[in-house]
Amino acid sequence: MPRFFFNLTSHGNVTLDETGTEFPSLEAAYFDTCQAILDISIEKLRSRQDPATDSFEITDEQRSVLMLVPFCEVLVPAAAKNRPVRLKTIQLLDNCRDQFARSAALQADMRAEFEQARKTFSDIRANLARIASHTSG
C-alpha cells in the first residue's frame, strides 16, 4: 500500500510529516485529509485562530507533491469549484490514463510482432526440412 505524507502549512509555518500514513489510494488520503482539516479547524476556531489560510500538502514517498488541499476548500466547498490545484490533479490522472492506454496498445503490437516472428521461424523450419529431404533423397 502506498505511503502518503501530509505537510501542514499554517500562518507561514510548515510542519513536515516525517512518518506518513499508508492509504490504498490518493483519493482515500484526500478524504482523510478533509476530515483532519475539519477537526483542526474546530480546534483553531475554539482558540480564536483563523484556519482559512492553512493548507495540507499531500506528497508521495519521494516527496513529490501530489495534491494541495487548502482548508478553505473543505470549509467553504463553493470555493473549491475554481481551484487550479484540482486541475493539476485531473491533468495527472488523465496523463496516467493515456499512458495506460499507450502501454496496452504497445503490448498488443508486441504480441503481433512476436506472432509474426513465430510464423516466420516456422516457415524457415519447414523450408529447411524440405531442403534436407531433397538433398538426402
Short mmCIF file of N, CA and C in Angstrom, two decimals:
data_model
loop_
_atom_site.label_atom_id
_atom_site.label_comp_id
_atom_site.label_asym_id
_atom_site.label_seq_id
_atom_site.Cartn_x
_atom_site.Cartn_y
_atom_site.Cartn_z
N MET A 1 0.84 -1.17 0.00
CA MET A 1 0.00 0.00 0.00
C MET A 1 0.89 1.24 0.00
N PRO A 2 0.54 2.25 -0.79
CA PRO A 2 1.40 3.44 -0.84
C PRO A 2 1.34 4.26 0.45
N ARG A 3 2.45 4.90 0.75
CA ARG A 3 2.55 5.77 1.93
C ARG A 3 2.47 7.23 1.47
N PHE A 4 1.65 8.00 2.15
CA PHE A 4 1.48 9.41 1.84
C PHE A 4 1.92 10.24 3.04
N PHE A 5 2.44 11.44 2.75
CA PHE A 5 2.90 12.35 3.79
C PHE A 5 2.06 13.63 3.71
N PHE A 6 1.78 14.21 4.87
CA PHE A 6 0.86 15.34 4.96
C PHE A 6 1.57 16.50 5.66
N ASN A 7 2.04 17.44 4.86
CA ASN A 7 2.75 18.60 5.39
C ASN A 7 1.75 19.73 5.60
N LEU A 8 1.72 20.25 6.83
CA LEU A 8 0.77 21.30 7.20
C LEU A 8 1.43 22.66 7.11
N THR A 9 0.79 23.57 6.40
CA THR A 9 1.24 24.96 6.36
C THR A 9 0.20 25.80 7.10
N SER A 10 0.66 26.52 8.12
CA SER A 10 -0.24 27.34 8.93
C SER A 10 0.46 28.64 9.29
N HIS A 11 -0.10 29.75 8.84
CA HIS A 11 0.43 31.09 9.14
C HIS A 11 1.92 31.20 8.80
N GLY A 12 2.31 30.65 7.65
CA GLY A 12 3.69 30.73 7.18
C GLY A 12 4.62 29.67 7.74
N ASN A 13 4.17 28.88 8.68
CA ASN A 13 4.99 27.82 9.26
C ASN A 13 4.63 26.48 8.62
N VAL A 14 5.66 25.71 8.28
CA VAL A 14 5.44 24.40 7.66
C VAL A 14 5.84 23.32 8.65
N THR A 15 4.91 22.39 8.88
CA THR A 15 5.19 21.23 9.72
C THR A 15 5.26 20.02 8.81
N LEU A 16 6.46 19.43 8.71
CA LEU A 16 6.67 18.28 7.82
C LEU A 16 6.25 16.99 8.51
N ASP A 17 5.56 16.16 7.78
CA ASP A 17 5.17 14.83 8.24
C ASP A 17 6.34 13.90 7.94
N GLU A 18 7.00 13.42 8.98
CA GLU A 18 8.18 12.58 8.80
C GLU A 18 7.85 11.09 8.70
N THR A 19 6.67 10.68 9.18
CA THR A 19 6.35 9.25 9.20
C THR A 19 5.39 8.82 8.11
N GLY A 20 4.45 9.67 7.76
CA GLY A 20 3.49 9.33 6.71
C GLY A 20 2.47 8.31 7.19
N THR A 21 1.52 8.03 6.31
CA THR A 21 0.45 7.07 6.60
C THR A 21 0.14 6.32 5.33
N GLU A 22 -0.11 5.02 5.46
CA GLU A 22 -0.46 4.21 4.29
C GLU A 22 -1.96 4.32 4.01
N PHE A 23 -2.28 4.49 2.74
CA PHE A 23 -3.66 4.51 2.27
C PHE A 23 -3.73 3.71 0.99
N PRO A 24 -4.88 3.13 0.68
CA PRO A 24 -4.99 2.35 -0.56
C PRO A 24 -4.92 3.20 -1.82
N SER A 25 -5.22 4.52 -1.69
CA SER A 25 -5.21 5.38 -2.87
C SER A 25 -5.05 6.83 -2.45
N LEU A 26 -4.75 7.68 -3.43
CA LEU A 26 -4.67 9.12 -3.19
C LEU A 26 -6.04 9.65 -2.77
N GLU A 27 -7.08 9.09 -3.36
CA GLU A 27 -8.43 9.52 -3.02
C GLU A 27 -8.72 9.28 -1.53
N ALA A 28 -8.34 8.12 -1.02
CA ALA A 28 -8.55 7.81 0.40
C ALA A 28 -7.74 8.77 1.27
N ALA A 29 -6.52 9.08 0.85
CA ALA A 29 -5.68 10.03 1.60
C ALA A 29 -6.33 11.41 1.59
N TYR A 30 -6.90 11.80 0.46
CA TYR A 30 -7.57 13.10 0.35
C TYR A 30 -8.77 13.17 1.31
N PHE A 31 -9.60 12.13 1.33
CA PHE A 31 -10.76 12.15 2.22
C PHE A 31 -10.35 12.20 3.69
N ASP A 32 -9.28 11.50 4.04
CA ASP A 32 -8.79 11.55 5.41
C ASP A 32 -8.26 12.95 5.73
N THR A 33 -7.62 13.59 4.77
CA THR A 33 -7.13 14.95 4.94
C THR A 33 -8.29 15.91 5.18
N CYS A 34 -9.37 15.73 4.43
CA CYS A 34 -10.55 16.59 4.62
C CYS A 34 -11.08 16.47 6.04
N GLN A 35 -11.13 15.25 6.56
CA GLN A 35 -11.60 15.05 7.94
C GLN A 35 -10.65 15.71 8.93
N ALA A 36 -9.34 15.58 8.70
CA ALA A 36 -8.35 16.21 9.58
C ALA A 36 -8.51 17.73 9.54
N ILE A 37 -8.77 18.28 8.37
CA ILE A 37 -8.97 19.73 8.23
C ILE A 37 -10.16 20.18 9.08
N LEU A 38 -11.24 19.44 9.03
CA LEU A 38 -12.42 19.78 9.84
C LEU A 38 -12.08 19.74 11.33
N ASP A 39 -11.38 18.69 11.77
CA ASP A 39 -11.02 18.55 13.18
C ASP A 39 -10.09 19.67 13.63
N ILE A 40 -9.07 19.96 12.83
CA ILE A 40 -8.11 21.02 13.18
C ILE A 40 -8.80 22.38 13.19
N SER A 41 -9.66 22.60 12.22
CA SER A 41 -10.36 23.89 12.13
C SER A 41 -11.23 24.15 13.35
N ILE A 42 -11.90 23.13 13.83
CA ILE A 42 -12.73 23.29 15.03
C ILE A 42 -11.87 23.71 16.22
N GLU A 43 -10.72 23.05 16.38
CA GLU A 43 -9.82 23.40 17.48
C GLU A 43 -9.28 24.83 17.32
N LYS A 44 -8.93 25.20 16.10
CA LYS A 44 -8.41 26.56 15.86
C LYS A 44 -9.48 27.61 16.14
N LEU A 45 -10.68 27.36 15.72
CA LEU A 45 -11.77 28.31 15.94
C LEU A 45 -12.06 28.45 17.44
N ARG A 46 -11.98 27.36 18.16
CA ARG A 46 -12.18 27.44 19.62
C ARG A 46 -11.14 28.33 20.29
N SER A 47 -9.92 28.34 19.74
CA SER A 47 -8.86 29.18 20.32
C SER A 47 -8.74 30.52 19.58
N ARG A 48 -9.80 30.86 18.84
CA ARG A 48 -9.89 32.15 18.13
C ARG A 48 -8.80 32.35 17.08
N GLN A 49 -8.42 31.27 16.38
CA GLN A 49 -7.47 31.35 15.28
C GLN A 49 -8.21 31.08 13.98
N ASP A 50 -7.80 31.77 12.93
CA ASP A 50 -8.45 31.60 11.62
C ASP A 50 -7.74 30.51 10.82
N PRO A 51 -8.42 29.40 10.54
CA PRO A 51 -7.78 28.31 9.78
C PRO A 51 -7.91 28.49 8.26
N ALA A 52 -8.57 29.52 7.80
CA ALA A 52 -8.91 29.65 6.37
C ALA A 52 -7.70 29.69 5.45
N THR A 53 -6.55 30.16 5.93
CA THR A 53 -5.38 30.26 5.06
C THR A 53 -4.43 29.07 5.20
N ASP A 54 -4.77 28.13 6.06
CA ASP A 54 -3.93 26.94 6.25
C ASP A 54 -4.14 25.97 5.09
N SER A 55 -3.20 25.03 4.94
CA SER A 55 -3.34 24.02 3.89
C SER A 55 -2.52 22.78 4.22
N PHE A 56 -2.92 21.67 3.62
CA PHE A 56 -2.16 20.44 3.67
C PHE A 56 -1.60 20.18 2.29
N GLU A 57 -0.37 19.70 2.25
CA GLU A 57 0.28 19.26 1.03
C GLU A 57 0.42 17.74 1.15
N ILE A 58 -0.18 17.01 0.22
CA ILE A 58 -0.07 15.55 0.24
C ILE A 58 1.05 15.17 -0.72
N THR A 59 2.05 14.44 -0.20
CA THR A 59 3.19 14.04 -1.03
C THR A 59 3.33 12.51 -1.02
N ASP A 60 4.08 12.00 -1.99
CA ASP A 60 4.37 10.57 -2.02
C ASP A 60 5.68 10.31 -1.29
N GLU A 61 6.16 9.08 -1.35
CA GLU A 61 7.38 8.71 -0.63
C GLU A 61 8.63 9.41 -1.15
N GLN A 62 8.59 9.85 -2.42
CA GLN A 62 9.71 10.59 -2.99
C GLN A 62 9.58 12.09 -2.68
N ARG A 63 8.55 12.45 -1.91
CA ARG A 63 8.26 13.83 -1.50
C ARG A 63 7.79 14.70 -2.66
N SER A 64 7.28 14.05 -3.72
CA SER A 64 6.68 14.79 -4.82
C SER A 64 5.26 15.18 -4.40
N VAL A 65 4.93 16.44 -4.63
CA VAL A 65 3.60 16.93 -4.25
C VAL A 65 2.55 16.34 -5.19
N LEU A 66 1.60 15.65 -4.60
CA LEU A 66 0.51 15.05 -5.37
C LEU A 66 -0.73 15.94 -5.36
N MET A 67 -0.92 16.63 -4.25
CA MET A 67 -2.13 17.43 -4.12
C MET A 67 -1.93 18.47 -3.02
N LEU A 68 -2.49 19.66 -3.25
CA LEU A 68 -2.52 20.70 -2.24
C LEU A 68 -3.97 20.86 -1.83
N VAL A 69 -4.24 20.77 -0.53
CA VAL A 69 -5.62 20.86 -0.05
C VAL A 69 -5.72 22.04 0.90
N PRO A 70 -6.18 23.20 0.40
CA PRO A 70 -6.38 24.35 1.27
C PRO A 70 -7.56 24.11 2.22
N PHE A 71 -7.44 24.59 3.44
CA PHE A 71 -8.52 24.43 4.40
C PHE A 71 -9.81 25.06 3.85
N CYS A 72 -9.67 26.20 3.14
CA CYS A 72 -10.88 26.88 2.64
C CYS A 72 -11.65 25.99 1.65
N GLU A 73 -10.96 25.06 0.99
CA GLU A 73 -11.63 24.17 0.05
C GLU A 73 -12.60 23.25 0.79
N VAL A 74 -12.24 22.87 2.00
CA VAL A 74 -13.10 21.99 2.80
C VAL A 74 -14.11 22.80 3.60
N LEU A 75 -13.66 23.94 4.12
CA LEU A 75 -14.54 24.76 4.96
C LEU A 75 -15.60 25.50 4.16
N VAL A 76 -15.27 25.90 2.93
CA VAL A 76 -16.20 26.60 2.06
C VAL A 76 -16.19 25.86 0.72
N PRO A 77 -16.96 24.78 0.61
CA PRO A 77 -16.91 23.94 -0.60
C PRO A 77 -17.15 24.69 -1.90
N ALA A 78 -17.92 25.77 -1.89
CA ALA A 78 -18.15 26.53 -3.12
C ALA A 78 -16.85 27.13 -3.65
N ALA A 79 -15.89 27.39 -2.75
CA ALA A 79 -14.60 27.95 -3.16
C ALA A 79 -13.78 26.93 -3.93
N ALA A 80 -14.11 25.66 -3.80
CA ALA A 80 -13.34 24.61 -4.45
C ALA A 80 -13.64 24.48 -5.93
N LYS A 81 -14.71 25.06 -6.40
CA LYS A 81 -15.12 24.89 -7.79
C LYS A 81 -14.08 25.37 -8.79
N ASN A 82 -13.39 26.42 -8.47
CA ASN A 82 -12.46 27.01 -9.43
C ASN A 82 -11.01 26.87 -9.00
N ARG A 83 -10.69 25.86 -8.22
CA ARG A 83 -9.33 25.71 -7.72
C ARG A 83 -8.41 25.14 -8.79
N PRO A 84 -7.30 25.83 -9.11
CA PRO A 84 -6.34 25.31 -10.10
C PRO A 84 -5.63 24.05 -9.60
N VAL A 85 -5.58 23.82 -8.30
CA VAL A 85 -4.92 22.64 -7.75
C VAL A 85 -5.61 21.38 -8.26
N ARG A 86 -6.92 21.41 -8.28
CA ARG A 86 -7.68 20.26 -8.76
C ARG A 86 -7.41 20.02 -10.24
N LEU A 87 -7.23 21.08 -10.99
CA LEU A 87 -6.95 20.96 -12.41
C LEU A 87 -5.66 20.17 -12.62
N LYS A 88 -4.63 20.47 -11.84
CA LYS A 88 -3.37 19.75 -11.97
C LYS A 88 -3.56 18.27 -11.65
N THR A 89 -4.33 17.97 -10.62
CA THR A 89 -4.59 16.57 -10.26
C THR A 89 -5.34 15.86 -11.39
N ILE A 90 -6.32 16.54 -11.95
CA ILE A 90 -7.09 15.96 -13.06
C ILE A 90 -6.18 15.72 -14.25
N GLN A 91 -5.28 16.66 -14.53
CA GLN A 91 -4.35 16.51 -15.64
C GLN A 91 -3.43 15.31 -15.39
N LEU A 92 -2.96 15.13 -14.16
CA LEU A 92 -2.10 14.00 -13.84
C LEU A 92 -2.85 12.68 -14.01
N LEU A 93 -4.10 12.63 -13.56
CA LEU A 93 -4.90 11.41 -13.74
C LEU A 93 -5.15 11.12 -15.21
N ASP A 94 -5.44 12.17 -16.00
CA ASP A 94 -5.63 11.98 -17.44
C ASP A 94 -4.36 11.45 -18.09
N ASN A 95 -3.22 11.99 -17.67
CA ASN A 95 -1.94 11.54 -18.20
C ASN A 95 -1.71 10.06 -17.87
N CYS A 96 -2.06 9.65 -16.65
CA CYS A 96 -1.92 8.24 -16.27
C CYS A 96 -2.81 7.36 -17.14
N ARG A 97 -4.04 7.79 -17.38
CA ARG A 97 -4.94 7.01 -18.24
C ARG A 97 -4.38 6.90 -19.65
N ASP A 98 -3.84 8.00 -20.17
CA ASP A 98 -3.25 7.98 -21.50
C ASP A 98 -2.06 7.03 -21.57
N GLN A 99 -1.21 7.06 -20.55
CA GLN A 99 -0.04 6.19 -20.52
C GLN A 99 -0.46 4.72 -20.42
N PHE A 100 -1.52 4.45 -19.65
CA PHE A 100 -2.02 3.09 -19.53
C PHE A 100 -2.53 2.59 -20.88
N ALA A 101 -3.29 3.44 -21.59
CA ALA A 101 -3.82 3.06 -22.91
C ALA A 101 -2.67 2.84 -23.89
N ARG A 102 -1.66 3.70 -23.84
CA ARG A 102 -0.50 3.56 -24.71
C ARG A 102 0.23 2.25 -24.42
N SER A 103 0.37 1.93 -23.13
CA SER A 103 1.03 0.69 -22.73
C SER A 103 0.26 -0.52 -23.26
N ALA A 104 -1.05 -0.50 -23.17
CA ALA A 104 -1.87 -1.61 -23.66
C ALA A 104 -1.71 -1.75 -25.18
N ALA A 105 -1.68 -0.64 -25.91
CA ALA A 105 -1.52 -0.68 -27.36
C ALA A 105 -0.14 -1.23 -27.73
N LEU A 106 0.89 -0.81 -27.00
CA LEU A 106 2.24 -1.31 -27.26
C LEU A 106 2.35 -2.80 -26.98
N GLN A 107 1.69 -3.26 -25.93
CA GLN A 107 1.70 -4.70 -25.64
C GLN A 107 1.03 -5.48 -26.76
N ALA A 108 -0.08 -4.96 -27.28
CA ALA A 108 -0.77 -5.63 -28.39
C ALA A 108 0.12 -5.65 -29.63
N ASP A 109 0.81 -4.55 -29.91
CA ASP A 109 1.73 -4.51 -31.05
C ASP A 109 2.86 -5.52 -30.88
N MET A 110 3.39 -5.62 -29.67
CA MET A 110 4.48 -6.58 -29.43
C MET A 110 3.99 -8.01 -29.60
N ARG A 111 2.79 -8.31 -29.12
CA ARG A 111 2.23 -9.66 -29.30
C ARG A 111 2.12 -9.98 -30.79
N ALA A 112 1.66 -9.03 -31.58
CA ALA A 112 1.52 -9.24 -33.03
C ALA A 112 2.89 -9.47 -33.67
N GLU A 113 3.88 -8.71 -33.26
CA GLU A 113 5.23 -8.87 -33.80
C GLU A 113 5.81 -10.24 -33.42
N PHE A 114 5.62 -10.66 -32.17
CA PHE A 114 6.10 -11.99 -31.76
C PHE A 114 5.39 -13.09 -32.55
N GLU A 115 4.11 -12.94 -32.77
CA GLU A 115 3.37 -13.94 -33.54
C GLU A 115 3.90 -14.01 -34.98
N GLN A 116 4.19 -12.86 -35.56
CA GLN A 116 4.75 -12.82 -36.92
C GLN A 116 6.12 -13.48 -36.94
N ALA A 117 6.94 -13.22 -35.90
CA ALA A 117 8.27 -13.85 -35.82
C ALA A 117 8.14 -15.36 -35.69
N ARG A 118 7.19 -15.83 -34.87
CA ARG A 118 6.97 -17.28 -34.74
C ARG A 118 6.59 -17.89 -36.08
N LYS A 119 5.70 -17.23 -36.81
CA LYS A 119 5.28 -17.74 -38.12
C LYS A 119 6.47 -17.79 -39.08
N THR A 120 7.28 -16.74 -39.09
CA THR A 120 8.45 -16.70 -39.96
C THR A 120 9.41 -17.84 -39.62
N PHE A 121 9.70 -18.05 -38.34
CA PHE A 121 10.58 -19.15 -37.93
C PHE A 121 9.99 -20.50 -38.31
N SER A 122 8.69 -20.65 -38.17
CA SER A 122 8.03 -21.90 -38.56
C SER A 122 8.18 -22.15 -40.06
N ASP A 123 8.00 -21.09 -40.87
CA ASP A 123 8.19 -21.21 -42.32
C ASP A 123 9.64 -21.58 -42.65
N ILE A 124 10.59 -20.98 -41.96
CA ILE A 124 12.01 -21.27 -42.20
C ILE A 124 12.31 -22.73 -41.87
N ARG A 125 11.79 -23.20 -40.72
CA ARG A 125 11.99 -24.60 -40.34
C ARG A 125 11.41 -25.54 -41.40
N ALA A 126 10.21 -25.21 -41.89
CA ALA A 126 9.57 -26.06 -42.91
C ALA A 126 10.41 -26.07 -44.18
N ASN A 127 10.93 -24.92 -44.60
CA ASN A 127 11.78 -24.85 -45.80
C ASN A 127 13.08 -25.63 -45.60
N LEU A 128 13.69 -25.51 -44.42
CA LEU A 128 14.92 -26.25 -44.14
C LEU A 128 14.65 -27.76 -44.15
N ALA A 129 13.53 -28.17 -43.59
CA ALA A 129 13.18 -29.60 -43.60
C ALA A 129 12.96 -30.09 -45.02
N ARG A 130 12.32 -29.29 -45.86
CA ARG A 130 12.09 -29.65 -47.26
C ARG A 130 13.42 -29.77 -48.01
N ILE A 131 14.32 -28.79 -47.76
CA ILE A 131 15.63 -28.83 -48.41
C ILE A 131 16.41 -30.07 -47.96
N ALA A 132 16.34 -30.35 -46.66
CA ALA A 132 17.05 -31.53 -46.13
C ALA A 132 16.51 -32.81 -46.72
N SER A 133 15.21 -32.91 -46.93
CA SER A 133 14.63 -34.14 -47.50
C SER A 133 14.99 -34.27 -48.98
N HIS A 134 15.14 -33.14 -49.70
CA HIS A 134 15.52 -33.20 -51.11
C HIS A 134 16.98 -33.57 -51.28
N THR A 135 17.84 -33.14 -50.40
CA THR A 135 19.26 -33.44 -50.53
C THR A 135 19.60 -34.84 -50.05
N SER A 136 18.79 -35.38 -49.16
CA SER A 136 19.08 -36.73 -48.68
C SER A 136 18.40 -37.80 -49.54
N GLY A 137 17.49 -37.41 -50.31
CA GLY A 137 16.76 -38.41 -51.08
C GLY A 137 16.93 -38.35 -52.51
#
